[in-house]
Coordinates of C-alpha atoms in Angstrom, one line a residue:
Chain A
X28 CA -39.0 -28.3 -14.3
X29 CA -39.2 -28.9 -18.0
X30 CA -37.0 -27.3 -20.2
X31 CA -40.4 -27.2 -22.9
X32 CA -43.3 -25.5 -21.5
X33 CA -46.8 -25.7 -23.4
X34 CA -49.9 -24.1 -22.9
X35 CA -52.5 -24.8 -22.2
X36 CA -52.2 -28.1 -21.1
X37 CA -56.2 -29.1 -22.1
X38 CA -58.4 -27.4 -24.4
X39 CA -62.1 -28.5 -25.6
X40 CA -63.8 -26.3 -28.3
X41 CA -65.8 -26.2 -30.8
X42 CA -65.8 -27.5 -34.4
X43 CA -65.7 -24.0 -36.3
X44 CA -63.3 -22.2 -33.3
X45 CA -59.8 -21.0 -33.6
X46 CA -57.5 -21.8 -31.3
X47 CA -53.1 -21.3 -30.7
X48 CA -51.2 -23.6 -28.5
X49 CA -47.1 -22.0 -27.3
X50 CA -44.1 -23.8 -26.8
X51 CA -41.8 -21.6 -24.8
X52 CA -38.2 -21.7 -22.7
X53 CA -35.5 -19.9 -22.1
X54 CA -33.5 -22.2 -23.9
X55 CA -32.6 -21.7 -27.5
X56 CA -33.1 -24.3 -29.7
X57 CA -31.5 -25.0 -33.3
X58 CA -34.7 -26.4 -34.5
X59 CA -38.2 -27.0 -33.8
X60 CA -40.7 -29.6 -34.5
X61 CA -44.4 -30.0 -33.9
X62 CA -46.1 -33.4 -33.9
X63 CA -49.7 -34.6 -33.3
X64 CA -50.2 -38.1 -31.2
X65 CA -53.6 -40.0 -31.5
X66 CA -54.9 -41.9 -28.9
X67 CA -53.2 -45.8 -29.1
X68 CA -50.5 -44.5 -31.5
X69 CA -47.0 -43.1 -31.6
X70 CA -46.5 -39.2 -32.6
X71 CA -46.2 -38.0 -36.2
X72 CA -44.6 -35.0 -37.6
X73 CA -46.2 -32.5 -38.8
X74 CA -43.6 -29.7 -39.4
X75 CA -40.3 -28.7 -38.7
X76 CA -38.8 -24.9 -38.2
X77 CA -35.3 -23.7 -38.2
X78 CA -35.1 -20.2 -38.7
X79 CA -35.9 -17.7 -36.2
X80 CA -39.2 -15.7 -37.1
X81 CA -40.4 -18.4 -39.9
X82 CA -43.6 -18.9 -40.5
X83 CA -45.1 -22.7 -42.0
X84 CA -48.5 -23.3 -43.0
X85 CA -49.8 -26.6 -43.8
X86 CA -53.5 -26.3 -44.7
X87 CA -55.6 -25.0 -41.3
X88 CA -52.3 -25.2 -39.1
X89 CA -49.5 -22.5 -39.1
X90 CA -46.4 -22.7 -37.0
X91 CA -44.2 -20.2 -35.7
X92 CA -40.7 -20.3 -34.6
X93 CA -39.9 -17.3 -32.5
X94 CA -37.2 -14.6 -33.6
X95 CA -35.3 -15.8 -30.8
X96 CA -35.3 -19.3 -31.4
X97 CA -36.9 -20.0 -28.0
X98 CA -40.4 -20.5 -28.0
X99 CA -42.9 -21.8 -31.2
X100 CA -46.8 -21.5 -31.9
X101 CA -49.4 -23.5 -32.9
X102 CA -52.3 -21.9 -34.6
X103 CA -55.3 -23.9 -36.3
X104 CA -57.9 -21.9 -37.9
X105 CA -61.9 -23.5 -38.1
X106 CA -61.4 -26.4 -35.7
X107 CA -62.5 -30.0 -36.9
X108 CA -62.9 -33.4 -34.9
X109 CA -60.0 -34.7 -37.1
X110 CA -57.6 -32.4 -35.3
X111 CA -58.1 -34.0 -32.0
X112 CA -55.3 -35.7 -30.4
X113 CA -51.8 -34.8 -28.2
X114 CA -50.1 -32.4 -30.0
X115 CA -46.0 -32.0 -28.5
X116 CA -43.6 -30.0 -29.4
X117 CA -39.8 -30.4 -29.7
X118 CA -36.3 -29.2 -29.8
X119 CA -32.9 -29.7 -31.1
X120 CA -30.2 -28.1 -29.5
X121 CA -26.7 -27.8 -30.8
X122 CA -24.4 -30.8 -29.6
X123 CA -27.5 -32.7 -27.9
X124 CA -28.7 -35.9 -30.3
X125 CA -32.2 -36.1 -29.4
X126 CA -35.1 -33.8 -29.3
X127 CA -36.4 -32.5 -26.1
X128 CA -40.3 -32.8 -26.3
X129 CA -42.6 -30.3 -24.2
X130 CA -45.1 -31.3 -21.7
X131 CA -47.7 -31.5 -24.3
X132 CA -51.5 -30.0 -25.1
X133 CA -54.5 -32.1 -25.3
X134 CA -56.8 -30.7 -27.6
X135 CA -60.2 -31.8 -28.0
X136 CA -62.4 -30.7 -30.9
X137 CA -66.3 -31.0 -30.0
X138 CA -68.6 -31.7 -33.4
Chain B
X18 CA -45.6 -52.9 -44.1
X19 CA -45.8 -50.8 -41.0
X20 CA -42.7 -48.5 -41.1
X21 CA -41.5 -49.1 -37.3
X22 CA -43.3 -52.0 -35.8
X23 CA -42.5 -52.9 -31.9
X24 CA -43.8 -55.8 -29.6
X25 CA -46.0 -56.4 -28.2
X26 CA -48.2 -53.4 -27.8
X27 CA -49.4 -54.5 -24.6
X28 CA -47.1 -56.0 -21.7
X29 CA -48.7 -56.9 -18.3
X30 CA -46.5 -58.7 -15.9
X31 CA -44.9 -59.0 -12.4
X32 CA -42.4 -56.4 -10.1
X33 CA -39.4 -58.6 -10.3
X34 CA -39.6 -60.0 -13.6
X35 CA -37.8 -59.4 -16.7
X36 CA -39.2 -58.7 -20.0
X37 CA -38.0 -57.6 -23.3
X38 CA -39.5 -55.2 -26.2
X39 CA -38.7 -55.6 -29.9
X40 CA -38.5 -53.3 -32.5
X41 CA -38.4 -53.3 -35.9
X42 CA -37.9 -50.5 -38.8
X43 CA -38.1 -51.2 -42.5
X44 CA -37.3 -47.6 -43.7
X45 CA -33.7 -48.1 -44.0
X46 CA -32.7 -45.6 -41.2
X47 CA -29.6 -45.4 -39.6
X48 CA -30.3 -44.1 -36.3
X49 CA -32.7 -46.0 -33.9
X50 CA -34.6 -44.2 -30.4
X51 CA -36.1 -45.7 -27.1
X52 CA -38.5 -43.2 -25.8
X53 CA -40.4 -43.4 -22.2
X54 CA -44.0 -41.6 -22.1
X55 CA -45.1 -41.3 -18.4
X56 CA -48.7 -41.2 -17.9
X57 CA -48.6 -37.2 -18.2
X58 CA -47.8 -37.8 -21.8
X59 CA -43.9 -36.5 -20.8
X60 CA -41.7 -37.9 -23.8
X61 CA -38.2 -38.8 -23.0
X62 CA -35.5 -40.1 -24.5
X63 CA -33.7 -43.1 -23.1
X64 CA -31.3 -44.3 -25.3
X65 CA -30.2 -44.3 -29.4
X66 CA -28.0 -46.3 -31.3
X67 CA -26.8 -45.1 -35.0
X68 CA -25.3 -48.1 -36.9
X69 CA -25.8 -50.5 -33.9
X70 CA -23.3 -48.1 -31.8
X71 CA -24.8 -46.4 -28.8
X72 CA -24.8 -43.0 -29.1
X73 CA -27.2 -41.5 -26.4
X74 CA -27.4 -42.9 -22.6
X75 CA -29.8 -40.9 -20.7
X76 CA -29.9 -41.3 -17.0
X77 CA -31.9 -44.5 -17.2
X78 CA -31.6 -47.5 -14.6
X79 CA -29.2 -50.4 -15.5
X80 CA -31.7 -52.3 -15.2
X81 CA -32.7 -50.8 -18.7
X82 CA -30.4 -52.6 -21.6
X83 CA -30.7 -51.8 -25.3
X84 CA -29.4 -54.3 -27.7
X85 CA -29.3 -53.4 -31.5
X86 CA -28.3 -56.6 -33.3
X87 CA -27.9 -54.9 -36.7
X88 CA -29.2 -50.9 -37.9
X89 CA -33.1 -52.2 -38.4
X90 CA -33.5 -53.7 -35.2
X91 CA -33.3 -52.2 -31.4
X92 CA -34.6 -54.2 -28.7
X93 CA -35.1 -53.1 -25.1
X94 CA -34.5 -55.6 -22.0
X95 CA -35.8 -54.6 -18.4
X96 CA -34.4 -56.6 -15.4
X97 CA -36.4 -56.3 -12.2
X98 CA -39.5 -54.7 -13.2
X99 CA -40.5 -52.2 -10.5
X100 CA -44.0 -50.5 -10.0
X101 CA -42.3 -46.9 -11.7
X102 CA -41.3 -48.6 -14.9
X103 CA -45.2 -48.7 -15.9
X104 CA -46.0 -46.5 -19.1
X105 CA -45.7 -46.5 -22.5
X106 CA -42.5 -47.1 -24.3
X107 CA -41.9 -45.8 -28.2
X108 CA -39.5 -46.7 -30.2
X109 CA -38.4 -44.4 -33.4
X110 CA -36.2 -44.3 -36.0
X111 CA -34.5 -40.9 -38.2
X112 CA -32.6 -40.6 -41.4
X113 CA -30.0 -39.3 -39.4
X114 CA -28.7 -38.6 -36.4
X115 CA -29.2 -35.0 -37.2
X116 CA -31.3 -33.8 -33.8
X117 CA -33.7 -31.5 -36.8
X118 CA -34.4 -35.2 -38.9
X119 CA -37.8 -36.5 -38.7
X120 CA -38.3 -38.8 -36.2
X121 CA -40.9 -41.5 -37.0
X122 CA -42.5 -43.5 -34.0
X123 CA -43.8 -47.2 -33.4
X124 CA -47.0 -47.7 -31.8
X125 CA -45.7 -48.0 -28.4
X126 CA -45.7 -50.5 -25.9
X127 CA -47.9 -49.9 -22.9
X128 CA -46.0 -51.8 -19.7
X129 CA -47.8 -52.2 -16.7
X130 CA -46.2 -53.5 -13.5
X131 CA -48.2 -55.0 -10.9

């Protein structure tokens, strides 16, 4: 059992389609962090969130941390090849040192 | 001037042998990670040192010893390779130990025990 559950595991669209990967768990965690891995190449940030409820956008993408601090979202608007790759999520939990990654989503953006 | 570098990328070799990984960060960070990514893209932690002091021991093998000869470097040494220890190992590097700071990764190092 993993304490970071995402979903869906795979997803292949379009170019053009909107999609939303979740992060959930019963845990609550202090903060959360989304990165994107490429194939051959370790994972990169793309944004952290701290506060319950926030929203972040960073051009297509816009993350959500829930208001109770226990599950995140992913949501990328008009799909392009260039977002394909792993993307994980992760938490920081008061008095733990390192992030707990989820199990990841694949995504796959067809031209 | 890759940020954290780690070697080599690729690591073939024997059950029963031992092996080492080396990695490298130029940012200046204080706080250095071993990662393990199994081959369903699972990410977890293994061990981190802050200042060369060990700070985080997860439930990993003996076999598994991290040596950090000063804050840039953290190398990982495997005794007795088994078939299990085969995926790809990342090695990061923070800020801070803060658990919210950025963590940026190496390139990983794909093991494969045959």
């Amino acid at each position: 059992t993993q304490l970071l559950e995402q979903s869906p595991q795979f997803l292949s669209i379009q170019e053009g389609e909107n999609l939303t990967v979740y992060c959930n768990s019963s845990s609550v965690f202090s903060s959360l962090q989304w990165y994107r891995q490429e194939p051959g190449e370790g994972p990169v940030l793309l944004v952290t969130v701290v506060t319950g409820g926030e929203v972040k956008k960073l051009k297509r993408l816009t993350f959500q941390f829930g208001d109770a601090r226990k599950d995140s979202s992913l949501h990328i608007t008009a799909a392009q090849p260039g977002d394909t790759g792993l993307y994980l999520c992760a938490g920081g939990r008061t008095g733990r040192r390192a992030l707990t990654f989820g199990s990841g989503t694949r995504l796959q953006v067809q031209p | 001037d890759t940020a954290v570098s780690q070697t080599p990328k690729y690591l073939v070799t024997q059950m029963g042998n031992d092996k080492s990984i080396k990695c490298e960060q130029n940012l200046g960070h204080d706080t250095m990670y071993w990662y393990k990514q199994d081959s369903k893209k699972f990410l977890k932690i293994m061990f981190s040192y802050n200042n060369k002091e060990l700070i985080i021991n997860e439930t990993v093998p003996n076999r598994f010893s991290p040596k950090s000869p000063d804050k840039a470097h953290l190398n990982l040494h495997i005794n007795s390779l088994e078939l299990g220890d085969s995926a790809v190992y990342f090695c990061a590097s923070s800020r801070e130990r803060a658990v919210h700071t950025e963590a940026f990764f190496g390139q990983g190092t794909r093991l494969t025990v045959v």
